[in-house]
Short mmCIF file of C-alpha atoms in Angstrom, two decimals:
data_model
loop_
_atom_site.label_atom_id
_atom_site.label_comp_id
_atom_site.label_asym_id
_atom_site.label_seq_id
_atom_site.Cartn_x
_atom_site.Cartn_y
_atom_site.Cartn_z
CA MET A 1 -6.74 -24.82 1.19
CA CYS A 2 -6.17 -21.40 -0.31
CA CYS A 3 -7.69 -18.05 0.45
CA ALA A 4 -9.10 -16.16 -2.52
CA LYS A 5 -7.42 -12.87 -3.30
CA ARG A 6 -9.14 -9.93 -1.73
CA PRO A 7 -9.86 -6.65 -3.53
CA GLY A 8 -8.22 -3.42 -2.51
CA LEU A 9 -4.90 -4.93 -1.48
CA ARG A 10 -1.76 -3.55 -2.89
CA GLN A 11 1.66 -4.70 -4.01
CA PRO A 12 4.53 -2.71 -2.58
CA SER A 13 6.49 -2.45 -5.78
CA GLY A 14 6.05 -2.89 -9.49
CA ALA A 15 9.20 -4.98 -9.32
CA LEU A 16 7.74 -7.92 -7.50
CA PRO A 17 8.48 -11.42 -8.83
CA PRO A 18 5.47 -13.71 -9.34
CA ARG A 19 6.06 -16.11 -6.47
CA LEU A 20 6.44 -13.22 -4.07
CA TYR A 21 3.69 -11.32 -5.88
CA GLU A 22 1.27 -14.06 -4.85
CA GLN A 23 2.33 -13.51 -1.25
CA TRP A 24 2.39 -9.70 -1.35
CA ASN A 25 -0.94 -9.51 -3.16
CA ALA A 26 -2.44 -10.47 0.20
CA HIS A 27 -0.70 -7.52 1.84
CA ASP A 28 -2.50 -7.77 5.16
CA GLY A 29 -0.98 -11.17 5.71
CA VAL A 30 -4.17 -13.19 5.82
CA CYS A 31 -4.04 -15.26 2.64
CA ARG A 32 -0.49 -16.40 3.26
CA ALA A 33 -1.67 -18.34 6.27
CA PHE A 34 -3.84 -20.59 4.13
CA SER A 35 -1.33 -21.21 1.36
CA LEU A 36 0.66 -23.37 3.76
CA LEU A 37 -1.98 -25.85 4.84
CA ALA A 38 -1.08 -28.41 2.19
CA ARG A 39 2.27 -29.24 3.80
CA LEU A 40 1.70 -31.52 6.79
CA GLY A 41 4.48 -33.58 8.33
CA ASP A 42 4.21 -37.04 9.89
CA SER A 43 4.19 -35.54 13.39
CA THR A 44 0.79 -33.97 12.75
CA ILE A 45 -1.11 -37.04 11.59
CA ILE A 46 -2.72 -37.69 14.97
CA SER A 47 -3.77 -34.07 15.24
CA LEU A 48 -5.44 -34.25 11.83
CA VAL A 49 -8.17 -36.34 13.47
CA GLN A 50 -8.72 -33.50 15.90
CA ILE A 51 -8.90 -30.99 13.05
CA SER A 52 -11.54 -33.14 11.38
CA VAL A 53 -13.57 -33.31 14.57
CA THR A 54 -13.34 -29.58 15.27
CA ASP A 55 -13.58 -28.44 11.67
CA LYS A 56 -16.36 -26.01 12.53
CA ARG A 57 -14.22 -24.08 15.01
CA LEU A 58 -11.24 -24.03 12.68
CA ASN A 59 -13.36 -22.87 9.77
CA GLU A 60 -14.83 -20.15 11.96
CA ALA A 61 -11.39 -18.90 12.87
CA ARG A 62 -10.22 -18.95 9.25
CA GLU A 63 -13.32 -17.15 8.05
CA LEU A 64 -12.67 -14.39 10.57
CA LEU A 65 -9.13 -14.11 9.20
CA ARG A 66 -10.42 -13.90 5.64
CA GLN A 67 -12.69 -11.04 6.66
CA ASN A 68 -9.83 -9.25 8.48
CA ARG A 69 -11.79 -9.45 11.75
CA PHE A 70 -8.56 -9.90 13.61
CA TRP A 71 -9.63 -9.24 17.20
CA GLU A 72 -12.43 -11.79 16.94
CA ALA A 73 -10.09 -14.26 15.23
CA VAL A 74 -7.54 -13.91 18.02
CA THR A 75 -10.17 -14.83 20.61
CA VAL A 76 -11.13 -17.97 18.69
CA TYR A 77 -7.53 -19.04 18.05
CA GLU A 78 -6.55 -18.52 21.69
CA LYS A 79 -9.09 -21.19 22.61
CA LEU A 80 -8.42 -23.34 19.54
CA ALA A 81 -4.63 -23.51 19.33
CA PRO A 82 -3.92 -25.28 22.67
CA ALA A 83 -6.11 -28.14 21.49
CA PHE A 84 -3.59 -28.76 18.69
CA PRO A 85 -0.17 -28.64 20.35
CA ASN A 86 1.53 -30.37 17.38
CA VAL A 87 -0.15 -28.65 14.43
CA TRP A 88 2.08 -25.81 13.29
CA GLN A 89 -0.51 -24.52 10.82
CA VAL A 90 -2.95 -23.59 13.59
CA TRP A 91 -0.25 -21.80 15.56
CA PHE A 92 0.95 -19.99 12.45
CA GLU A 93 -2.58 -18.80 11.72
CA HIS A 94 -2.94 -17.77 15.37
CA GLY A 95 0.12 -15.58 14.91
CA CYS A 96 -1.32 -14.06 11.72
CA ALA A 97 -4.52 -13.14 13.54
CA ALA A 98 -2.55 -11.55 16.38
CA ALA A 99 -0.36 -9.68 13.88
CA GLY A 100 -3.46 -8.31 12.15
CA ALA A 101 -4.72 -7.09 15.53
CA ARG A 102 -1.28 -5.55 16.15
CA GLN A 103 -0.71 -7.79 19.16
CA VAL A 104 2.91 -8.35 18.23
CA PRO A 105 4.14 -10.18 21.37
CA LEU A 106 1.26 -12.66 21.06
CA ALA A 107 1.97 -13.13 17.33
CA GLU A 108 5.63 -13.84 18.02
CA ARG A 109 4.81 -16.39 20.71
CA ALA A 110 2.44 -18.20 18.35
CA TRP A 111 4.97 -18.21 15.50
CA GLN A 112 7.66 -19.40 17.87
CA ARG A 113 5.48 -22.35 18.80
CA ALA A 114 4.89 -23.11 15.11
CA GLN A 115 8.65 -23.09 14.50
CA GLU A 116 9.26 -25.38 17.47
CA ILE A 117 6.79 -27.89 16.00
CA ASP A 118 8.38 -27.87 12.52
CA PRO A 119 11.77 -26.08 12.76
CA THR A 120 12.95 -27.02 9.24
CA ASN A 121 9.88 -25.77 7.37
CA VAL A 122 11.37 -23.36 4.83
CA GLU A 123 8.02 -22.05 3.58
CA MET A 124 6.83 -21.25 7.09
CA HIS A 125 9.97 -19.22 7.88
CA LEU A 126 9.52 -17.38 4.58
CA GLN A 127 5.91 -16.53 5.35
CA ILE A 128 6.75 -15.40 8.87
CA GLY A 129 9.26 -13.05 7.26
CA HIS A 130 6.49 -11.57 5.13
CA GLN A 131 4.38 -11.15 8.24
CA TYR A 132 7.20 -9.18 9.83
CA GLN A 133 7.38 -7.03 6.72
CA ASN A 134 3.69 -6.23 7.11
CA LEU A 135 4.41 -5.21 10.69
CA ARG A 136 7.32 -3.08 9.42
CA LEU A 137 9.74 -5.04 11.60
CA LEU A 138 12.32 -5.26 8.88
CA GLU A 139 15.26 -6.69 10.81
CA LYS A 140 13.11 -9.57 11.99
CA ALA A 141 11.85 -10.07 8.44
CA ARG A 142 15.42 -10.26 7.20
CA ALA A 143 16.32 -12.79 9.91
CA ALA A 144 13.36 -14.99 8.92
CA PHE A 145 14.30 -14.88 5.23
CA GLU A 146 17.89 -15.72 6.07
CA ARG A 147 16.77 -18.69 8.19
CA ALA A 148 14.67 -19.95 5.29
CA SER A 149 17.63 -19.56 2.93
CA ALA A 150 19.96 -21.40 5.29
CA LEU A 151 17.54 -24.31 5.61
CA ASN A 152 17.47 -24.88 1.84
CA SER A 153 20.59 -23.96 -0.09
CA SER A 154 18.74 -24.34 -3.41
CA ALA A 155 15.61 -22.30 -2.57
CA ILE A 156 15.20 -19.14 -4.65
CA ASP A 157 12.07 -17.67 -3.02
CA PRO A 158 13.65 -16.64 0.31
CA ARG A 159 16.62 -15.16 -1.54
CA MET A 160 14.29 -13.16 -3.77
CA ALA A 161 12.52 -11.95 -0.64
CA LEU A 162 15.87 -10.64 0.56
CA VAL A 163 16.43 -8.92 -2.79
CA ILE A 164 13.18 -7.00 -2.40
CA LEU A 165 13.88 -6.17 1.23
CA PHE A 166 17.36 -4.83 0.42
CA GLU A 167 16.25 -2.85 -2.61
CA ARG A 168 13.39 -1.18 -0.77
CA ASN A 169 15.89 -0.07 1.86
CA HIS A 170 18.28 1.29 -0.80
CA GLN A 171 20.84 -1.43 -0.05
CA PHE A 172 21.72 -1.97 -3.68
CA ALA A 173 24.96 -3.86 -3.14
CA GLU A 174 23.21 -6.40 -0.91
CA ALA A 175 20.26 -6.65 -3.33
CA ARG A 176 22.61 -7.24 -6.25
CA GLU A 177 24.47 -9.93 -4.31
CA ALA A 178 21.20 -11.70 -3.50
CA VAL A 179 20.11 -11.58 -7.15
CA GLU A 180 23.40 -13.09 -8.24
CA ALA A 181 22.92 -15.85 -5.67
CA CYS A 182 19.56 -16.66 -7.29
CA LEU A 183 21.08 -16.70 -10.77
CA LYS A 184 23.80 -19.07 -9.61
CA LEU A 185 21.05 -21.45 -8.55
CA ASP A 186 19.20 -21.02 -11.84
CA PRO A 187 20.71 -18.76 -14.54
CA ARG A 188 17.40 -18.78 -16.41
CA ASP A 189 15.11 -17.90 -13.51
CA ASP A 190 12.64 -15.35 -14.92
CA GLN A 191 12.20 -13.55 -11.65
CA ALA A 192 15.89 -13.09 -10.94
CA LEU A 193 16.54 -11.90 -14.49
CA TYR A 194 13.71 -9.41 -14.21
CA PHE A 195 14.95 -8.06 -10.93
CA GLN A 196 18.49 -7.83 -12.30
CA ALA A 197 17.16 -5.42 -14.93
CA PHE A 198 15.08 -3.56 -12.37
CA LEU A 199 18.16 -2.96 -10.23
CA ASP A 200 19.97 -1.66 -13.30
CA ARG A 201 17.30 0.99 -13.77
CA ARG A 202 17.29 1.85 -10.08
CA GLU A 203 21.04 2.45 -10.35
CA ASN A 204 20.49 4.51 -13.54
CA LYS A 205 22.15 1.92 -15.81
CA ILE A 206 19.50 2.56 -18.41
CA GLU A 207 21.16 0.89 -21.40
CA ASP A 208 21.91 -2.28 -19.44
CA ALA A 209 18.36 -2.37 -18.08
CA GLU A 210 16.83 -1.98 -21.53
CA ARG A 211 19.04 -4.69 -23.02
CA ARG A 212 18.21 -7.14 -20.24
CA LEU A 213 14.48 -6.45 -20.47
CA ARG A 214 14.36 -6.87 -24.24
CA ASP A 215 16.28 -10.15 -23.95
CA LEU A 216 13.94 -11.34 -21.21
CA ILE A 217 10.81 -10.49 -23.21
CA ALA A 218 12.23 -12.16 -26.31
CA SER A 219 12.95 -15.34 -24.32
CA GLY A 220 9.22 -15.81 -23.64
CA PRO A 221 9.21 -15.91 -19.82
CA ARG A 222 6.98 -18.59 -18.32
CA HIS A 223 5.63 -16.59 -15.40
CA GLN A 224 2.68 -14.33 -16.16
CA PHE A 225 3.89 -11.63 -13.83
CA VAL A 226 7.29 -11.40 -15.50
CA GLN A 227 5.63 -11.34 -18.92
CA TYR A 228 3.81 -8.08 -18.22
CA ALA A 229 6.10 -6.61 -15.54
CA ALA A 230 9.06 -6.63 -17.93
CA ARG A 231 6.99 -4.64 -20.43
CA TYR A 232 5.89 -2.14 -17.78
CA GLU A 233 9.52 -1.66 -16.81
CA LEU A 234 10.60 -1.27 -20.44
CA ALA A 235 7.83 1.29 -21.02
CA GLU A 236 9.20 3.39 -18.16
CA ILE A 237 12.64 3.34 -19.73
CA LEU A 238 11.17 4.32 -23.10
CA ASN A 239 9.36 7.20 -21.42
CA ARG A 240 12.54 8.37 -19.70
CA THR A 241 14.38 8.30 -23.04
CA GLU A 242 11.53 10.17 -24.84
CA ARG A 243 10.40 7.33 -27.09
CA PHE A 244 6.81 8.08 -26.22
CA ASP A 245 4.88 6.23 -28.91
CA GLU A 246 6.89 3.05 -28.36
CA ALA A 247 6.28 3.41 -24.62
CA MET A 248 2.53 3.44 -25.19
CA LEU A 249 2.70 0.43 -27.51
CA THR A 250 4.70 -1.47 -24.91
CA LEU A 251 2.21 -0.53 -22.20
CA ALA A 252 -0.64 -1.75 -24.38
CA GLU A 253 1.09 -5.15 -24.63
CA ALA A 254 1.57 -5.26 -20.86
CA LYS A 255 -2.06 -4.43 -20.17
CA ARG A 256 -3.27 -7.01 -22.67
CA LEU A 257 -1.32 -9.63 -20.72
CA VAL A 258 -2.72 -8.36 -17.41
CA ARG A 259 -6.26 -8.80 -18.74
CA ASN A 260 -5.51 -12.52 -19.13
CA VAL A 261 -4.90 -12.83 -15.40
CA ALA A 262 -8.37 -11.96 -14.10
CA ASN A 263 -11.99 -11.27 -15.01
CA VAL A 264 -11.54 -7.53 -15.53
CA ASP A 265 -15.17 -6.89 -16.50
CA ALA A 266 -16.37 -8.36 -13.22
CA MET A 267 -13.82 -6.30 -11.29
CA LEU A 268 -14.87 -3.08 -12.99
CA SER A 269 -18.50 -3.85 -12.25
CA GLU A 270 -17.65 -4.36 -8.58
CA TYR A 271 -15.65 -1.14 -8.53
CA ASP A 272 -18.45 0.88 -10.16
CA GLU A 273 -20.93 -0.30 -7.56
CA THR A 274 -18.61 0.55 -4.67
CA ALA A 275 -17.56 3.92 -6.11
CA ALA A 276 -21.20 4.91 -6.64
CA LYS A 277 -21.95 4.04 -3.01
CA PHE A 278 -19.04 6.14 -1.71
CA LYS A 279 -20.13 9.11 -3.79
CA ARG A 280 -23.79 8.75 -2.86
CA ASN A 281 -23.04 8.47 0.87
CA THR A 282 -20.90 11.60 0.74
CA LEU A 283 -22.81 13.82 -1.67
CA THR A 284 -26.09 13.40 0.21
CA LEU A 285 -24.68 14.84 3.46
CA PRO A 286 -25.44 18.50 4.27
CA LYS A 287 -22.70 21.15 4.33
CA ASP A 288 -22.97 21.53 8.11
CA ILE A 289 -22.52 17.81 8.82
CA VAL A 290 -19.12 18.20 10.53
CA ARG A 291 -20.58 20.80 12.89
CA THR A 292 -23.38 18.34 13.68
CA TRP A 293 -20.87 15.58 14.37
CA SER A 294 -18.82 17.92 16.56
CA ARG A 295 -21.90 18.69 18.66
CA GLU A 296 -22.69 14.99 19.01
CA PHE A 297 -19.07 14.22 19.88
CA PRO A 298 -17.76 17.38 21.57
CA GLU A 299 -14.13 17.81 22.48
CA ARG A 300 -14.83 17.33 26.19
CA LEU A 301 -16.06 13.78 25.52
CA ARG A 302 -13.14 12.80 23.29
CA GLU A 303 -10.33 10.82 24.85
CA PRO A 304 -7.04 12.65 24.27
CA ILE A 305 -4.99 11.43 21.31
CA PRO A 306 -1.94 12.95 19.59
CA LYS A 307 -2.61 15.69 17.06
CA LEU A 308 -3.62 14.05 13.81
CA ALA A 309 -3.51 14.99 10.13
CA PHE A 310 -4.54 13.07 7.01
CA LEU A 311 -2.72 13.50 3.71
CA GLY A 312 -4.75 12.28 0.76
CA GLY A 313 -5.75 13.00 -2.80
CA HIS A 314 -5.65 10.87 -5.92
CA PRO A 315 -2.73 8.44 -6.33
CA ARG A 316 0.19 9.96 -8.25
CA SER A 317 -0.66 13.50 -7.15
CA GLY A 318 2.55 14.01 -5.17
CA THR A 319 1.39 12.60 -1.85
CA THR A 320 4.60 10.61 -1.31
CA LEU A 321 6.81 13.63 -1.99
CA LEU A 322 4.78 15.80 0.37
CA GLU A 323 4.79 13.15 3.10
CA GLN A 324 8.57 12.99 2.91
CA ILE A 325 8.89 16.78 3.17
CA LEU A 326 6.53 17.01 6.14
CA GLY A 327 7.84 13.84 7.76
CA ALA A 328 11.37 15.27 7.82
CA HIS A 329 10.17 17.72 10.48
CA PRO A 330 11.28 16.50 13.94
CA ASP A 331 7.83 17.21 15.38
CA VAL A 332 6.02 15.06 12.79
CA ALA A 333 5.66 11.28 12.93
CA SER A 334 4.53 10.26 9.46
CA LEU A 335 3.58 6.97 7.87
CA ASP A 336 3.60 6.17 4.18
CA GLU A 337 0.70 3.98 3.03
CA SER A 338 -0.46 3.11 6.54
CA LEU A 339 -3.00 0.32 6.81
CA SER A 340 -4.34 1.48 10.15
CA PHE A 341 -7.39 3.40 8.99
CA ASP A 342 -8.70 0.87 6.47
CA ASN A 343 -7.88 -2.21 8.54
CA VAL A 344 -8.86 -0.86 11.94
CA ALA A 345 -10.86 2.37 12.10
CA ALA A 346 -12.99 1.86 8.97
CA ARG A 347 -13.76 -1.76 9.84
CA LEU A 348 -14.78 -0.92 13.39
CA TYR A 349 -16.87 1.96 12.07
CA ILE A 350 -18.63 -0.15 9.43
CA THR A 351 -19.47 -2.92 11.89
CA SER A 352 -21.23 -0.41 14.17
CA THR A 353 -24.88 0.54 13.82
CA GLN A 354 -24.62 3.54 16.16
CA TRP A 355 -21.71 5.80 17.06
CA PRO A 356 -22.13 7.22 20.55
CA PRO A 357 -19.06 8.93 22.08
CA ALA A 358 -17.99 5.75 23.87
CA ARG A 359 -17.92 3.77 20.62
CA LEU A 360 -16.11 6.53 18.73
CA ASN A 361 -13.49 6.67 21.49
CA VAL A 362 -12.88 2.95 21.13
CA ILE A 363 -12.32 3.39 17.37
CA ARG A 364 -10.03 6.37 17.94
CA ARG A 365 -8.01 4.45 20.52
CA ARG A 366 -7.68 1.34 18.36
CA TYR A 367 -6.63 3.42 15.36
CA VAL A 368 -3.92 5.28 17.28
CA GLU A 369 -2.63 2.02 18.77
CA ALA A 370 -2.42 0.47 15.30
CA PHE A 371 -0.80 3.56 13.80
CA LEU A 372 1.84 3.76 16.53
CA GLY A 373 2.42 0.03 16.15
CA GLU A 374 3.15 0.51 12.45
CA LEU A 375 5.23 3.58 13.16
CA GLY A 376 7.55 1.92 15.65
CA ASN A 377 9.29 5.03 17.00
CA TYR A 378 7.20 7.84 18.43
CA ARG A 379 8.20 10.78 20.60
CA GLN A 380 5.59 12.29 22.89
CA GLY A 381 4.11 15.46 21.42
CA GLN A 382 4.72 14.65 17.76
CA LEU A 383 1.90 15.19 15.27
CA LEU A 384 0.75 12.01 13.54
CA LEU A 385 0.57 12.30 9.74
CA ASP A 386 -1.28 9.49 7.96
CA LYS A 387 -0.52 9.60 4.22
CA ASN A 388 -2.55 7.28 2.04
CA PRO A 389 -4.54 8.28 -1.07
CA SER A 390 -6.98 5.35 -0.92
CA PRO A 391 -8.92 6.41 2.23
CA THR A 392 -9.68 9.81 0.67
CA VAL A 393 -13.04 8.39 -0.45
CA ARG A 394 -13.78 7.67 3.23
CA LEU A 395 -13.37 11.25 4.45
CA ARG A 396 -16.88 11.16 5.90
CA MET A 397 -15.67 8.36 8.23
CA TRP A 398 -12.45 10.20 9.05
CA LEU A 399 -14.33 13.32 10.09
CA ARG A 400 -17.02 11.43 11.99
CA ILE A 401 -14.37 9.72 14.11
CA PHE A 402 -11.92 12.65 14.24
CA PRO A 403 -13.80 15.97 13.94
CA GLU A 404 -10.55 17.77 14.86
CA LEU A 405 -8.67 16.19 11.93
CA ARG A 406 -6.51 18.39 9.71
CA VAL A 407 -6.89 17.36 6.06
CA ILE A 408 -4.24 17.95 3.39
CA ILE A 409 -5.21 17.17 -0.21
CA ALA A 410 -2.44 16.90 -2.78
CA LEU A 411 -3.33 18.14 -6.27
CA ARG A 412 -1.58 17.72 -9.59
CA ASP A 413 -2.64 18.40 -13.17
CA PRO A 414 -5.31 15.72 -13.69
CA ARG A 415 -3.84 14.84 -17.09
CA ASP A 416 -0.44 14.14 -15.52
CA VAL A 417 -2.13 12.09 -12.81
CA VAL A 418 -3.88 9.90 -15.37
CA ILE A 419 -0.75 9.31 -17.45
CA SER A 420 1.28 8.52 -14.35
CA CYS A 421 -1.31 6.05 -13.03
CA TYR A 422 -1.48 4.41 -16.45
CA PHE A 423 2.26 3.69 -16.30
CA GLN A 424 2.07 2.01 -12.87
CA ASN A 425 2.43 -1.77 -12.58
CA ILE A 426 0.28 -2.56 -9.58
CA PRO A 427 -1.65 -5.76 -8.78
CA ILE A 428 -4.96 -6.28 -10.47
CA ASN A 429 -8.00 -5.77 -8.24
CA PRO A 430 -11.34 -3.96 -8.63
CA VAL A 431 -9.79 -0.52 -8.05
CA ASN A 432 -6.63 -0.99 -10.07
CA SER A 433 -8.47 -2.60 -12.97
CA ASN A 434 -9.41 0.98 -13.91
CA PHE A 435 -5.79 1.65 -14.83
CA LEU A 436 -5.90 -0.73 -17.78
CA SER A 437 -7.27 2.03 -20.02
CA LEU A 438 -6.84 5.79 -20.06
CA GLU A 439 -10.58 6.42 -20.16
CA ARG A 440 -11.22 4.25 -17.10
CA THR A 441 -8.27 5.85 -15.30
CA ALA A 442 -9.88 9.25 -15.91
CA ARG A 443 -13.21 7.97 -14.57
CA HIS A 444 -11.46 6.70 -11.44
CA TYR A 445 -9.94 10.14 -10.98
CA ALA A 446 -13.36 11.73 -11.39
CA ASN A 447 -14.99 9.40 -8.85
CA LEU A 448 -12.41 10.10 -6.14
CA MET A 449 -12.15 13.83 -6.71
CA ASP A 450 -15.96 14.20 -6.82
CA VAL A 451 -15.87 13.03 -3.20
CA TRP A 452 -13.27 15.65 -2.32
CA LEU A 453 -15.08 18.44 -4.17
CA ALA A 454 -18.16 17.67 -2.09
CA VAL A 455 -16.29 17.38 1.22
CA ARG A 456 -14.42 20.64 0.77
CA GLN A 457 -17.81 22.40 0.80
CA TRP A 458 -18.42 21.18 4.33
CA GLU A 459 -18.11 23.67 7.15
CA GLY A 460 -16.32 23.25 10.42
CA PHE A 461 -13.12 21.35 9.66
CA SER A 462 -9.56 22.33 8.75
CA TRP A 463 -8.29 21.59 5.23
CA ILE A 464 -5.76 22.77 2.70
CA GLU A 465 -4.97 21.92 -0.92
CA THR A 466 -1.40 21.88 -2.18
CA ARG A 467 -0.28 21.58 -5.80
CA TYR A 468 2.58 19.33 -6.86
CA GLU A 469 3.67 21.89 -9.43
CA ASP A 470 4.03 24.54 -6.71
CA THR A 471 6.11 22.21 -4.57
CA VAL A 472 8.62 21.37 -7.30
CA ALA A 473 8.78 25.02 -8.41
CA ASN A 474 9.49 26.36 -4.91
CA LEU A 475 9.92 23.70 -2.25
CA ASP A 476 10.59 26.12 0.60
CA GLN A 477 7.61 28.35 -0.10
CA GLU A 478 5.00 25.62 -0.57
CA GLY A 479 6.53 23.44 2.13
CA ARG A 480 6.38 26.30 4.61
CA ARG A 481 2.73 26.97 3.75
CA VAL A 482 1.64 23.39 4.40
CA THR A 483 3.86 23.07 7.48
CA LYS A 484 2.27 26.20 8.91
CA PHE A 485 -1.17 24.67 8.32
CA LEU A 486 -0.10 21.86 10.67
CA GLY A 487 0.71 24.44 13.35
CA LEU A 488 4.47 24.05 12.95
CA SER A 489 7.37 26.20 11.84
CA TRP A 490 9.54 25.22 8.88
CA HIS A 491 12.61 23.17 9.81
CA ASP A 492 15.81 23.12 7.78
CA ASP A 493 15.71 19.30 7.62
CA GLN A 494 12.61 19.53 5.44
CA ALA A 495 14.55 21.05 2.55
CA ARG A 496 16.84 17.98 2.67
CA PHE A 497 14.02 15.46 3.08
CA TYR A 498 15.71 13.01 0.67
CA ASP A 499 18.51 12.42 3.21
CA LYS A 500 15.94 10.95 5.60
CA SER A 501 14.01 9.23 2.78
CA GLY A 502 17.07 7.21 1.93
CA GLN A 503 17.15 5.83 5.45
CA LYS A 504 13.54 4.70 5.77
CA ARG A 505 11.30 2.19 4.07
CA LEU A 506 8.58 3.63 1.84
CA TYR A 507 5.50 1.65 0.85
CA SER A 508 4.24 3.74 -2.05
CA PRO A 509 4.66 2.09 -5.48
CA THR A 510 6.86 5.08 -6.37
CA TYR A 511 9.02 4.86 -3.25
CA HIS A 512 12.26 5.20 -5.26
CA ASP A 513 11.33 8.69 -6.58
CA ALA A 514 10.84 10.06 -3.05
CA SER A 515 14.43 9.21 -2.12
CA GLN A 516 15.72 11.79 -4.63
CA PRO A 517 15.87 15.60 -4.53
CA VAL A 518 12.91 17.39 -6.13
CA TYR A 519 12.92 17.21 -9.93
CA LYS A 520 10.67 18.85 -12.53
CA ARG A 521 10.62 16.27 -15.32
CA SER A 522 7.14 15.03 -14.31
CA VAL A 523 5.50 18.45 -14.69
CA ALA A 524 3.35 18.63 -17.86
CA ARG A 525 4.38 15.09 -18.71
CA TRP A 526 0.98 14.58 -20.30
CA THR A 527 1.78 16.84 -23.27
CA ALA A 528 4.00 14.12 -24.77
CA TYR A 529 0.99 11.79 -24.72
CA GLU A 530 -1.74 14.27 -25.69
CA LYS A 531 -2.92 12.30 -28.73
CA HIS A 532 -3.19 9.11 -26.64
CA LEU A 533 -5.12 10.98 -23.93
CA ALA A 534 -7.90 12.00 -26.31
CA PRO A 535 -10.54 9.60 -24.82
CA ALA A 536 -9.90 11.01 -21.35
CA LEU A 537 -9.60 14.75 -21.93
CA SER A 538 -13.32 15.55 -21.89
CA ILE A 539 -13.71 13.62 -18.62
CA LEU A 540 -10.84 15.52 -17.01
CA ALA A 541 -11.71 19.01 -18.26
CA PRO A 542 -14.08 19.93 -15.36
CA TYR A 543 -11.41 18.96 -12.81
CA CYS A 544 -8.68 20.94 -14.58
CA LYS A 545 -11.01 23.93 -14.29
CA ALA A 546 -11.97 23.22 -10.65
CA PHE A 547 -8.33 22.97 -9.54
CA GLY A 548 -6.98 25.83 -11.65
CA TYR A 549 -5.16 24.04 -14.48
CA ASP A 550 -5.22 25.60 -17.94
CA LEU A 551 -7.09 23.73 -20.66
#
């Protein structure tokens, strides 16, 4: 039994091999639970009769998981799992539900029981490792991957999982060693060869990376992901070496291959419907709506939570760079690409029909608990900074739940944003399907920024815009301005943010850029692609004007 892929989920890196891509494409950890149900050992045969008898309860639990209704799923599994003491699948799923609800001790107990039932199950250990990655418990993820590797000396998947884990933590020597281990098992493994080239580029061995990628493409890799991912990676190298026309031709090949993976027309139709709803629900609200919400949910009725700020904008507008600069401040606890709002606050909000203060306090409390759970380390008094471009379209929910929220919107020349998004290799879903053409990428930009242009007209909340170009031109000046907006004074550590970036895991697709000092090569990048941008320029012109960029 396999869970269908859900829209809106994201892949943590363009460099993800296809086997692991299938796992990461269900980033919240739900679908992985169902990919394991086919493997049943002899010890579970008796329990299969029980599963047949109680199929309704099991299906109910799994449906709740599919819908990310984790708290409800946990309740069902807590009653269901003891009835199947020898069925590891049920206990594994129980752990996934608890992990989604951020009940980590309960998740670990359930997974421990699953491992006791079938201790040599390599795939289960691998999937538990991915669950730990979702929880940002990276040492436990590594231990799970290493257990899976030890159980099967010829298994490549757990070793590739270690490659990704090491690379994302800037442990290049360990990542390289793990890749070589994979190639010893199979010198022609498409995934290992791809990642070998990717590591070359990460270590600035551009010529080696290009040679490996061209050889890999010429070999006709079997895996669909490697077929287009290698071309995306090669296009980035061509861009860096100023072979712009060839870069665009290579991207066109990659995107043609991506279109073979899914029904893109259906995805775009789904996206258009959702985007229209977000815009309609925002643009119809009056300018004094936040003041109305503040009266309905006054400060005296709000349960105390840490100071909170949201950092949004369109993807590729410099949000990751800004989060790293602000997060280097000792009084800021920041998260890159947090799932807490979408998976917790927004879901609880959507499932409500009314939002009295008591209900809003529950949502606020659950969100903070989830955020701190993702964060791991928090010192009392720190400001929480949630950086994630995607929830920008849900600002009406943010401000309904948190009227005191400080909002930071990152801006960048819309033409640079569109080109940068077009170069990104991210998993296909209704949102990301827009990035298969420059015109659709521009329309996606317009849809999201129309929401912001409406929200910034609202009265009664604190917001600031900050331009990427200003940050790279004068980091101290722009960094101080935004830091002051948060009610803090500039700290010397913020100027050396990349020292801290190199020690933490980043979840943005462009995580590797944020671990470097500020560079200016991405400013006015679009001019090299002006002739290719022609279908998008008229769409972007009003936004260039609105945000002060010369036409």
